[in-house]
mmCIF file of C-alpha atoms in Angstrom:
data_model
loop_
_atom_site.group_PDB
_atom_site.id
_atom_site.type_symbol
_atom_site.label_atom_id
_atom_site.label_comp_id
_atom_site.label_asym_id
_atom_site.label_seq_id
_atom_site.Cartn_x
_atom_site.Cartn_y
_atom_site.Cartn_z
ATOM 1 C CA MET A 1 66.277 187.772 86.676
ATOM 2 C CA SER A 2 63.149 185.693 87.188
ATOM 3 C CA VAL A 3 59.967 187.421 88.380
ATOM 4 C CA THR A 4 58.287 186.103 91.499
ATOM 5 C CA ASN A 5 54.636 186.207 92.476
ATOM 6 C CA ARG A 6 54.220 187.562 96.010
ATOM 7 C CA GLN A 7 51.180 186.064 97.751
ATOM 8 C CA VAL A 8 49.403 186.385 101.082
ATOM 9 C CA ARG A 9 47.979 183.036 102.185
ATOM 10 C CA LEU A 10 45.857 182.028 105.159
ATOM 11 C CA ALA A 11 48.073 180.274 107.713
ATOM 12 C CA ALA A 12 45.593 179.808 110.591
ATOM 13 C CA ARG A 13 41.948 180.495 111.324
ATOM 14 C CA PRO A 14 41.677 183.664 113.418
ATOM 15 C CA GLN A 15 40.238 183.502 116.910
ATOM 16 C CA GLY A 16 38.716 186.917 117.543
ATOM 17 C CA GLU A 17 40.788 189.686 115.981
ATOM 18 C CA ILE A 18 43.053 188.724 113.085
ATOM 19 C CA LYS A 19 46.729 188.443 114.071
ATOM 20 C CA PRO A 20 49.848 188.734 111.875
ATOM 21 C CA THR A 21 50.539 185.036 112.544
ATOM 22 C CA ASP A 22 47.263 184.130 110.820
ATOM 23 C CA TRP A 23 48.942 184.982 107.503
ATOM 24 C CA GLU A 24 51.792 183.528 105.486
ATOM 25 C CA HIS A 25 53.759 185.587 102.953
ATOM 26 C CA VAL A 26 55.016 183.454 100.082
ATOM 27 C CA ASP A 27 56.977 183.874 96.853
ATOM 28 C CA GLU A 28 56.466 181.533 93.939
ATOM 29 C CA PRO A 29 57.512 181.674 90.263
ATOM 30 C CA VAL A 30 55.236 183.544 87.896
ATOM 31 C CA GLY A 31 53.624 181.105 85.492
ATOM 32 C CA ALA A 32 53.209 181.642 81.759
ATOM 33 C CA PRO A 33 49.681 181.735 80.312
ATOM 34 C CA GLY A 34 48.571 178.684 78.345
ATOM 35 C CA ASP A 35 46.109 178.536 75.474
ATOM 36 C CA GLY A 36 43.006 180.595 76.293
ATOM 37 C CA GLU A 37 44.705 182.281 79.246
ATOM 38 C CA PHE A 38 46.280 185.629 80.016
ATOM 39 C CA ALA A 39 48.706 186.933 82.622
ATOM 40 C CA GLY A 40 48.533 190.174 84.525
ATOM 41 C CA VAL A 41 50.053 192.250 87.291
ATOM 42 C CA THR A 42 47.894 193.373 90.194
ATOM 43 C CA LYS A 43 47.169 197.098 90.388
ATOM 44 C CA PHE A 44 44.470 197.391 93.078
ATOM 45 C CA ILE A 45 43.112 194.984 95.713
ATOM 46 C CA SER A 46 39.684 195.336 97.319
ATOM 47 C CA LEU A 47 39.363 195.130 101.114
ATOM 48 C CA ASP A 48 35.923 194.267 102.453
ATOM 49 C CA PRO A 49 34.388 193.489 105.867
ATOM 50 C CA ALA A 50 33.032 190.216 104.463
ATOM 51 C CA MET A 51 36.609 188.939 104.306
ATOM 52 C CA ARG A 52 36.524 188.291 108.045
ATOM 53 C CA GLY A 53 33.672 185.829 107.581
ATOM 54 C CA TRP A 54 35.492 184.049 104.753
ATOM 55 C CA LEU A 55 38.232 183.080 107.224
ATOM 56 C CA ASN A 56 35.893 181.093 109.473
ATOM 57 C CA ASP A 57 35.392 177.367 108.922
ATOM 58 C CA ALA A 58 31.619 177.651 109.123
ATOM 59 C CA ARG A 59 28.624 177.224 106.838
ATOM 60 C CA SER A 60 28.073 180.390 104.836
ATOM 61 C CA TYR A 61 27.030 181.678 101.430
ATOM 62 C CA ILE A 62 30.513 180.939 100.091
ATOM 63 C CA PRO A 63 33.122 178.317 101.076
ATOM 64 C CA PRO A 64 35.774 179.533 103.523
ATOM 65 C CA VAL A 65 39.296 180.314 102.392
ATOM 66 C CA GLY A 66 41.303 177.143 102.957
ATOM 67 C CA ILE A 67 44.410 176.979 105.110
ATOM 68 C CA GLY A 68 47.371 177.522 102.796
ATOM 69 C CA GLU A 69 45.261 179.136 100.086
ATOM 70 C CA VAL A 70 45.825 182.596 98.622
ATOM 71 C CA MET A 71 43.510 185.025 100.394
ATOM 72 C CA ARG A 72 40.352 185.612 98.390
ATOM 73 C CA ALA A 73 39.914 189.188 97.160
ATOM 74 C CA GLY A 74 38.573 191.165 94.259
ATOM 75 C CA SER A 75 41.243 193.046 92.346
ATOM 76 C CA VAL A 76 42.070 194.972 89.205
ATOM 77 C CA ILE A 77 44.924 193.612 87.107
ATOM 78 C CA GLU A 78 46.683 194.903 84.005
ATOM 79 C CA VAL A 79 47.224 192.317 81.276
ATOM 80 C CA THR A 80 50.913 191.756 80.522
ATOM 81 C CA GLU A 81 50.718 188.693 78.242
ATOM 82 C CA SER A 82 47.771 187.072 76.520
ATOM 83 C CA ASN A 83 46.799 183.929 74.675
ATOM 84 C CA HIS A 84 43.126 184.779 75.055
ATOM 85 C CA PRO A 85 41.155 186.241 72.113
ATOM 86 C CA ASP A 86 39.184 188.662 74.328
ATOM 87 C CA TYR A 87 42.076 190.187 76.267
ATOM 88 C CA ALA A 88 45.060 192.160 74.986
ATOM 89 C CA VAL A 89 48.213 193.464 76.631
ATOM 90 C CA GLY A 90 47.375 196.697 78.441
ATOM 91 C CA ASP A 91 43.748 195.794 79.168
ATOM 92 C CA HIS A 92 42.476 196.221 82.716
ATOM 93 C CA VAL A 93 40.411 193.393 84.190
ATOM 94 C CA VAL A 94 38.372 193.066 87.385
ATOM 95 C CA GLY A 95 37.970 189.662 88.993
ATOM 96 C CA THR A 96 38.404 187.615 92.146
ATOM 97 C CA PHE A 97 42.123 187.110 91.633
ATOM 98 C CA GLY A 98 43.209 187.059 95.274
ATOM 99 C CA VAL A 99 45.919 188.807 97.267
ATOM 100 C CA GLN A 100 48.907 188.276 95.013
ATOM 101 C CA SER A 101 51.132 190.419 92.822
ATOM 102 C CA HIS A 102 50.723 188.415 89.589
ATOM 103 C CA VAL A 103 47.881 186.444 88.050
ATOM 104 C CA VAL A 104 47.446 183.818 85.343
ATOM 105 C CA THR A 105 43.802 183.164 84.476
ATOM 106 C CA ASP A 106 41.395 182.002 81.791
ATOM 107 C CA GLY A 107 39.213 185.033 82.516
ATOM 108 C CA ARG A 108 36.283 183.061 83.856
ATOM 109 C CA GLY A 109 34.168 185.385 86.008
ATOM 110 C CA ALA A 110 36.313 188.382 85.066
ATOM 111 C CA LEU A 111 35.288 191.641 83.432
ATOM 112 C CA LYS A 112 37.318 193.968 81.226
ATOM 113 C CA VAL A 113 36.948 197.602 82.327
ATOM 114 C CA ASP A 114 37.722 200.967 80.777
ATOM 115 C CA ALA A 115 40.282 202.988 82.746
ATOM 116 C CA SER A 116 39.364 206.096 80.749
ATOM 117 C CA ALA A 117 35.699 205.914 81.773
ATOM 118 C CA ALA A 118 36.287 205.777 85.529
ATOM 119 C CA PRO A 119 39.222 205.547 87.945
ATOM 120 C CA LEU A 120 40.232 201.916 88.406
ATOM 121 C CA PRO A 121 39.431 201.854 92.174
ATOM 122 C CA THR A 122 35.842 202.839 91.326
ATOM 123 C CA TYR A 123 35.406 199.447 89.649
ATOM 124 C CA LEU A 124 36.000 197.915 93.082
ATOM 125 C CA GLY A 125 33.646 200.404 94.735
ATOM 126 C CA ALA A 126 30.606 202.143 93.280
ATOM 127 C CA LEU A 127 30.824 200.154 90.030
ATOM 128 C CA GLY A 128 31.792 196.938 91.834
ATOM 129 C CA MET A 129 30.443 194.779 94.638
ATOM 130 C CA PRO A 130 29.727 197.638 97.094
ATOM 131 C CA GLY A 131 27.689 199.432 94.452
ATOM 132 C CA MET A 132 25.765 196.291 93.537
ATOM 133 C CA THR A 133 25.168 195.546 97.231
ATOM 134 C CA ALA A 134 23.844 199.020 97.935
ATOM 135 C CA TYR A 135 21.666 199.079 94.826
ATOM 136 C CA PHE A 136 19.938 195.720 95.207
ATOM 137 C CA GLY A 137 19.885 195.742 99.000
ATOM 138 C CA LEU A 138 18.099 199.088 99.114
ATOM 139 C CA LEU A 139 15.872 198.914 96.049
ATOM 140 C CA ASP A 140 14.986 195.208 95.893
ATOM 141 C CA VAL A 141 15.260 193.947 99.471
ATOM 142 C CA GLY A 142 14.440 197.288 101.058
ATOM 143 C CA ALA A 143 11.745 198.048 98.453
ATOM 144 C CA LEU A 144 12.312 201.766 98.911
ATOM 145 C CA LYS A 145 9.497 204.149 97.948
ATOM 146 C CA GLU A 146 9.740 207.845 97.227
ATOM 147 C CA GLY A 147 9.184 210.004 100.295
ATOM 148 C CA GLU A 148 10.193 207.353 102.818
ATOM 149 C CA THR A 149 12.871 207.702 105.498
ATOM 150 C CA VAL A 150 16.007 205.575 105.270
ATOM 151 C CA LEU A 151 18.390 204.948 108.161
ATOM 152 C CA VAL A 152 21.850 203.559 107.289
ATOM 153 C CA SER A 153 24.465 202.230 109.707
ATOM 154 C CA GLY A 154 28.115 202.157 108.726
ATOM 155 C CA ALA A 155 27.099 205.092 106.574
ATOM 156 C CA ALA A 156 30.638 206.323 105.859
ATOM 157 C CA GLY A 157 31.745 202.918 104.597
ATOM 158 C CA ALA A 158 31.857 201.542 101.081
ATOM 159 C CA VAL A 159 28.273 200.262 100.996
ATOM 160 C CA GLY A 160 26.613 202.648 103.422
ATOM 161 C CA SER A 161 27.834 205.800 101.673
ATOM 162 C CA LEU A 162 26.282 204.547 98.440
ATOM 163 C CA VAL A 163 23.022 203.394 100.054
ATOM 164 C CA GLY A 164 22.401 206.885 101.368
ATOM 165 C CA GLN A 165 23.130 208.560 98.055
ATOM 166 C CA ILE A 166 20.991 206.143 96.057
ATOM 167 C CA ALA A 167 18.160 206.718 98.522
ATOM 168 C CA LYS A 168 18.458 210.473 97.937
ATOM 169 C CA VAL A 169 18.361 209.967 94.173
ATOM 170 C CA LYS A 170 15.144 207.995 94.684
ATOM 171 C CA GLY A 171 13.519 210.800 96.690
ATOM 172 C CA ALA A 172 13.955 209.554 100.260
ATOM 173 C CA ARG A 173 14.938 211.324 103.442
ATOM 174 C CA VAL A 174 18.243 209.824 104.623
ATOM 175 C CA VAL A 175 19.838 209.576 108.061
ATOM 176 C CA GLY A 176 23.309 208.073 108.431
ATOM 177 C CA ILE A 177 24.998 206.561 111.475
ATOM 178 C CA ALA A 178 28.787 206.940 111.581
ATOM 179 C CA GLY A 179 31.653 207.177 114.070
ATOM 180 C CA GLY A 180 32.976 210.647 114.861
ATOM 181 C CA PRO A 181 32.157 214.253 113.914
ATOM 182 C CA GLU A 182 34.316 214.223 110.762
ATOM 183 C CA LYS A 183 32.505 211.273 109.221
ATOM 184 C CA CYS A 184 29.136 212.706 110.174
ATOM 185 C CA ALA A 185 30.043 216.023 108.544
ATOM 186 C CA LEU A 186 31.126 214.184 105.394
ATOM 187 C CA LEU A 187 27.721 212.525 105.154
ATOM 188 C CA THR A 188 25.749 215.754 105.326
ATOM 189 C CA ASP A 189 28.158 218.231 103.712
ATOM 190 C CA GLU A 190 29.517 216.156 100.838
ATOM 191 C CA LEU A 191 27.260 213.143 100.282
ATOM 192 C CA GLY A 192 23.902 214.878 100.719
ATOM 193 C CA PHE A 193 22.490 212.987 103.712
ATOM 194 C CA ASP A 194 19.727 214.894 105.493
ATOM 195 C CA ALA A 195 21.145 214.102 108.931
ATOM 196 C CA ALA A 196 23.950 212.131 110.535
ATOM 197 C CA VAL A 197 24.294 210.787 114.072
ATOM 198 C CA ASP A 198 27.500 209.837 115.862
ATOM 199 C CA TYR A 199 27.291 206.427 117.529
ATOM 200 C CA ARG A 200 30.344 207.291 119.644
ATOM 201 C CA ALA A 201 28.613 210.303 121.204
ATOM 202 C CA GLU A 202 27.294 210.033 124.766
ATOM 203 C CA ASP A 203 23.888 211.265 123.618
ATOM 204 C CA PHE A 204 23.698 208.906 120.600
ATOM 205 C CA LYS A 205 20.236 207.628 121.491
ATOM 206 C CA GLN A 206 18.907 211.163 121.823
ATOM 207 C CA GLN A 207 20.562 212.173 118.531
ATOM 208 C CA LEU A 208 18.967 209.253 116.714
ATOM 209 C CA ARG A 209 15.525 209.989 118.127
ATOM 210 C CA ALA A 210 15.803 213.651 117.127
ATOM 211 C CA ALA A 211 17.006 212.777 113.601
ATOM 212 C CA THR A 212 14.108 210.362 113.010
ATOM 213 C CA PRO A 213 11.036 212.207 114.345
ATOM 214 C CA ASP A 214 8.777 210.306 111.963
ATOM 215 C CA ARG A 215 10.624 207.016 112.530
ATOM 216 C CA VAL A 216 12.126 205.015 109.625
ATOM 217 C CA ASP A 217 10.733 202.957 106.769
ATOM 218 C CA VAL A 218 13.990 201.262 105.738
ATOM 219 C CA TYR A 219 16.898 200.492 108.050
ATOM 220 C CA PHE A 220 19.930 199.283 106.077
ATOM 221 C CA ASP A 221 22.042 197.379 108.583
ATOM 222 C CA ASN A 222 25.791 197.034 108.129
ATOM 223 C CA VAL A 223 26.846 196.696 111.769
ATOM 224 C CA GLY A 224 24.455 194.607 113.883
ATOM 225 C CA GLY A 225 24.831 194.575 117.665
ATOM 226 C CA GLU A 226 23.650 197.458 119.830
ATOM 227 C CA ILE A 227 22.969 199.767 116.881
ATOM 228 C CA LEU A 228 20.629 197.227 115.290
ATOM 229 C CA ASP A 229 18.844 196.903 118.642
ATOM 230 C CA LEU A 230 18.364 200.652 118.844
ATOM 231 C CA ALA A 231 17.214 200.944 115.227
ATOM 232 C CA LEU A 232 14.495 198.370 115.899
ATOM 233 C CA THR A 233 12.906 200.848 118.310
ATOM 234 C CA ARG A 234 12.535 203.449 115.527
ATOM 235 C CA LEU A 235 10.538 201.451 112.962
ATOM 236 C CA ASN A 236 7.443 202.600 111.136
ATOM 237 C CA MET A 237 4.628 200.229 110.297
ATOM 238 C CA LYS A 238 5.630 197.799 107.532
ATOM 239 C CA ALA A 239 9.282 198.847 107.753
ATOM 240 C CA ARG A 240 11.948 196.793 105.975
ATOM 241 C CA ILE A 241 15.417 195.926 107.296
ATOM 242 C CA PRO A 242 17.927 194.608 104.733
ATOM 243 C CA ILE A 243 20.654 192.734 106.632
ATOM 244 C CA CYS A 244 23.866 193.413 104.724
ATOM 245 C CA GLY A 245 26.418 192.748 107.448
ATOM 246 C CA ALA A 246 27.303 192.958 111.129
ATOM 247 C CA ILE A 247 30.828 194.311 111.352
ATOM 248 C CA SER A 248 30.486 194.958 115.086
ATOM 249 C CA GLN A 249 30.277 191.200 115.615
ATOM 250 C CA TYR A 250 32.871 189.821 113.198
ATOM 251 C CA ASN A 251 35.773 189.660 115.644
ATOM 252 C CA ASN A 252 33.762 188.252 118.554
ATOM 253 C CA GLU A 253 35.364 185.422 120.471
ATOM 254 C CA THR A 254 31.965 184.643 121.981
ATOM 255 C CA ALA A 255 28.622 184.003 120.292
ATOM 256 C CA VAL A 256 27.266 186.660 117.951
ATOM 257 C CA ARG A 257 24.843 188.965 119.728
ATOM 258 C CA GLY A 258 21.362 188.723 118.252
ATOM 259 C CA PRO A 259 18.707 191.456 118.302
ATOM 260 C CA ALA A 260 17.102 191.706 121.746
ATOM 261 C CA ASN A 261 14.405 194.040 120.399
ATOM 262 C CA TYR A 262 13.246 191.694 117.650
ATOM 263 C CA LEU A 263 9.631 191.842 118.865
ATOM 264 C CA ALA A 264 9.540 195.337 117.369
ATOM 265 C CA LEU A 265 9.193 193.500 114.053
ATOM 266 C CA LEU A 266 5.905 192.064 115.308
ATOM 267 C CA VAL A 267 4.614 195.353 116.693
ATOM 268 C CA SER A 268 5.482 197.235 113.486
ATOM 269 C CA ARG A 269 4.528 194.360 111.158
ATOM 270 C CA ALA A 270 8.028 194.832 109.768
ATOM 271 C CA ARG A 271 10.399 192.394 108.072
ATOM 272 C CA MET A 272 14.118 191.812 108.452
ATOM 273 C CA GLU A 273 15.720 190.010 105.512
ATOM 274 C CA GLY A 274 19.243 188.917 104.786
ATOM 275 C CA PHE A 275 20.611 189.022 101.268
ATOM 276 C CA VAL A 276 23.753 188.137 99.340
ATOM 277 C CA VAL A 277 24.677 190.292 96.376
ATOM 278 C CA PHE A 278 25.807 187.301 94.282
ATOM 279 C CA ASP A 279 22.127 186.353 93.932
ATOM 280 C CA TYR A 280 21.703 189.376 91.654
ATOM 281 C CA ALA A 281 24.657 188.622 89.356
ATOM 282 C CA LYS A 282 22.504 188.482 86.220
ATOM 283 C CA ARG A 283 21.437 192.080 86.846
ATOM 284 C CA TYR A 284 24.835 193.633 87.636
ATOM 285 C CA ARG A 285 25.076 195.261 84.226
ATOM 286 C CA GLU A 286 21.708 196.957 84.727
ATOM 287 C CA ALA A 287 22.717 198.346 88.112
ATOM 288 C CA ALA A 288 26.195 199.433 86.968
ATOM 289 C CA ALA A 289 24.723 201.346 84.039
ATOM 290 C CA GLU A 290 22.334 203.266 86.283
ATOM 291 C CA ILE A 291 25.012 203.989 88.896
ATOM 292 C CA ALA A 292 27.428 205.169 86.191
ATOM 293 C CA GLY A 293 24.717 207.509 84.931
ATOM 294 C CA TRP A 294 24.238 209.004 88.393
ATOM 295 C CA ILE A 295 27.987 209.522 88.733
ATOM 296 C CA ALA A 296 28.142 211.259 85.336
ATOM 297 C CA GLU A 297 25.210 213.507 86.306
ATOM 298 C CA GLY A 298 26.852 214.464 89.594
ATOM 299 C CA LYS A 299 24.088 212.826 91.648
ATOM 300 C CA LEU A 300 26.426 210.317 93.259
ATOM 301 C CA VAL A 301 29.887 210.940 94.703
ATOM 302 C CA THR A 302 32.350 208.062 94.766
ATOM 303 C CA LYS A 303 34.582 207.748 97.816
ATOM 304 C CA GLU A 304 37.625 205.505 97.575
ATOM 305 C CA HIS A 305 40.140 205.330 100.407
ATOM 306 C CA VAL A 306 43.296 204.223 98.589
ATOM 307 C CA VAL A 307 46.300 202.994 100.568
ATOM 308 C CA THR A 308 49.509 202.617 98.561
ATOM 309 C CA GLY A 309 51.868 199.781 99.393
ATOM 310 C CA GLY A 310 52.656 196.227 98.457
ATOM 311 C CA VAL A 311 50.889 192.894 98.696
ATOM 312 C CA ASP A 312 52.543 192.406 102.094
ATOM 313 C CA ASP A 313 50.602 195.401 103.410
ATOM 314 C CA PHE A 314 47.262 193.648 102.960
ATOM 315 C CA PRO A 315 46.918 192.294 106.548
ATOM 316 C CA GLU A 316 47.496 195.649 108.243
ATOM 317 C CA THR A 317 45.365 197.523 105.709
ATOM 318 C CA LEU A 318 42.503 195.083 106.305
ATOM 319 C CA GLN A 319 42.532 196.000 109.997
ATOM 320 C CA MET A 320 41.545 199.571 109.075
ATOM 321 C CA LEU A 321 38.031 198.309 108.358
ATOM 322 C CA PHE A 322 37.557 197.025 111.892
ATOM 323 C CA ARG A 323 39.048 200.138 113.505
ATOM 324 C CA GLY A 324 36.769 202.377 111.451
ATOM 325 C CA ASP A 325 39.751 204.157 109.901
ATOM 326 C CA ASN A 326 38.474 204.154 106.325
ATOM 327 C CA VAL A 327 36.077 206.521 104.618
ATOM 328 C CA GLY A 328 34.276 204.970 101.669
ATOM 329 C CA LYS A 329 35.700 202.031 99.765
ATOM 330 C CA LEU A 330 39.034 200.748 101.102
ATOM 331 C CA VAL A 331 41.473 199.775 98.341
ATOM 332 C CA LEU A 332 45.138 198.740 98.421
ATOM 333 C CA GLU A 333 47.118 200.109 95.479
ATOM 334 C CA VAL A 334 49.961 197.714 94.745
ATOM 335 C CA ALA A 335 52.902 199.924 93.958
#
């Protein structure tokens, strides 16, 4: 019996929220690896808020996914056949292999990882793009100094949960913004945040003011919208705002809402700066080594939200990000 490669491809560009009809589920024959190539089966697929932006036909830091193309995604595969000198059967490899059950690749841009050193989903989380984003966004763009106060939105998500913990390692006071009492309790009780505020609470503004009596030196923004506007009113002099994302705006059918309180940057002599983690690619190894050390020392807790299913479950699993259903890094385990 021949083996087929199950793929999820982009069928139409979403307007507002992503619909099931925006995807196409396709089977195609599994190819054999040629010289200098290897084949693998997908074990874990990364799900990230940035994926929503990749579906738009608009100028960005990376070309959009084309109509009819396999959906772009980071994943971990297990090598099943190899004609490549650096990869053997049984190796695990992280790369941007897309939402598909089988892969044939020359390994360009891929990285072999050790399943005995860390759980495989961690290589898509703390030791993957979310970890790199948190590390460079906070320490390079945010220029964090010991003793400062850090405010993080989307703090229970893949990036935000790591930003807060790295800030604690570096000697900062950390306040997280999350949705619901359970997520807020996770931040303070398990991840070591000094305080957490619930943006769904009626007294959210009062909570935030009480949690930041001395205002904030770094606001790490993952959500944009009204929360960014409110955070701008809590800045210290010379504060820094790394713009990582704006998940509250990704499914808008109207224009993205910009910050109404941007003049706070003038008053506080603060700066707001966007960044893309790919710009730091040459330093990934440095960051991963330090993060791995913190994990080994118990200074950093990894949180992976693993959903088990098949490739066909990708579209519905992706929606969890925009409903706020995930805690930590969202990963689809391909059973």
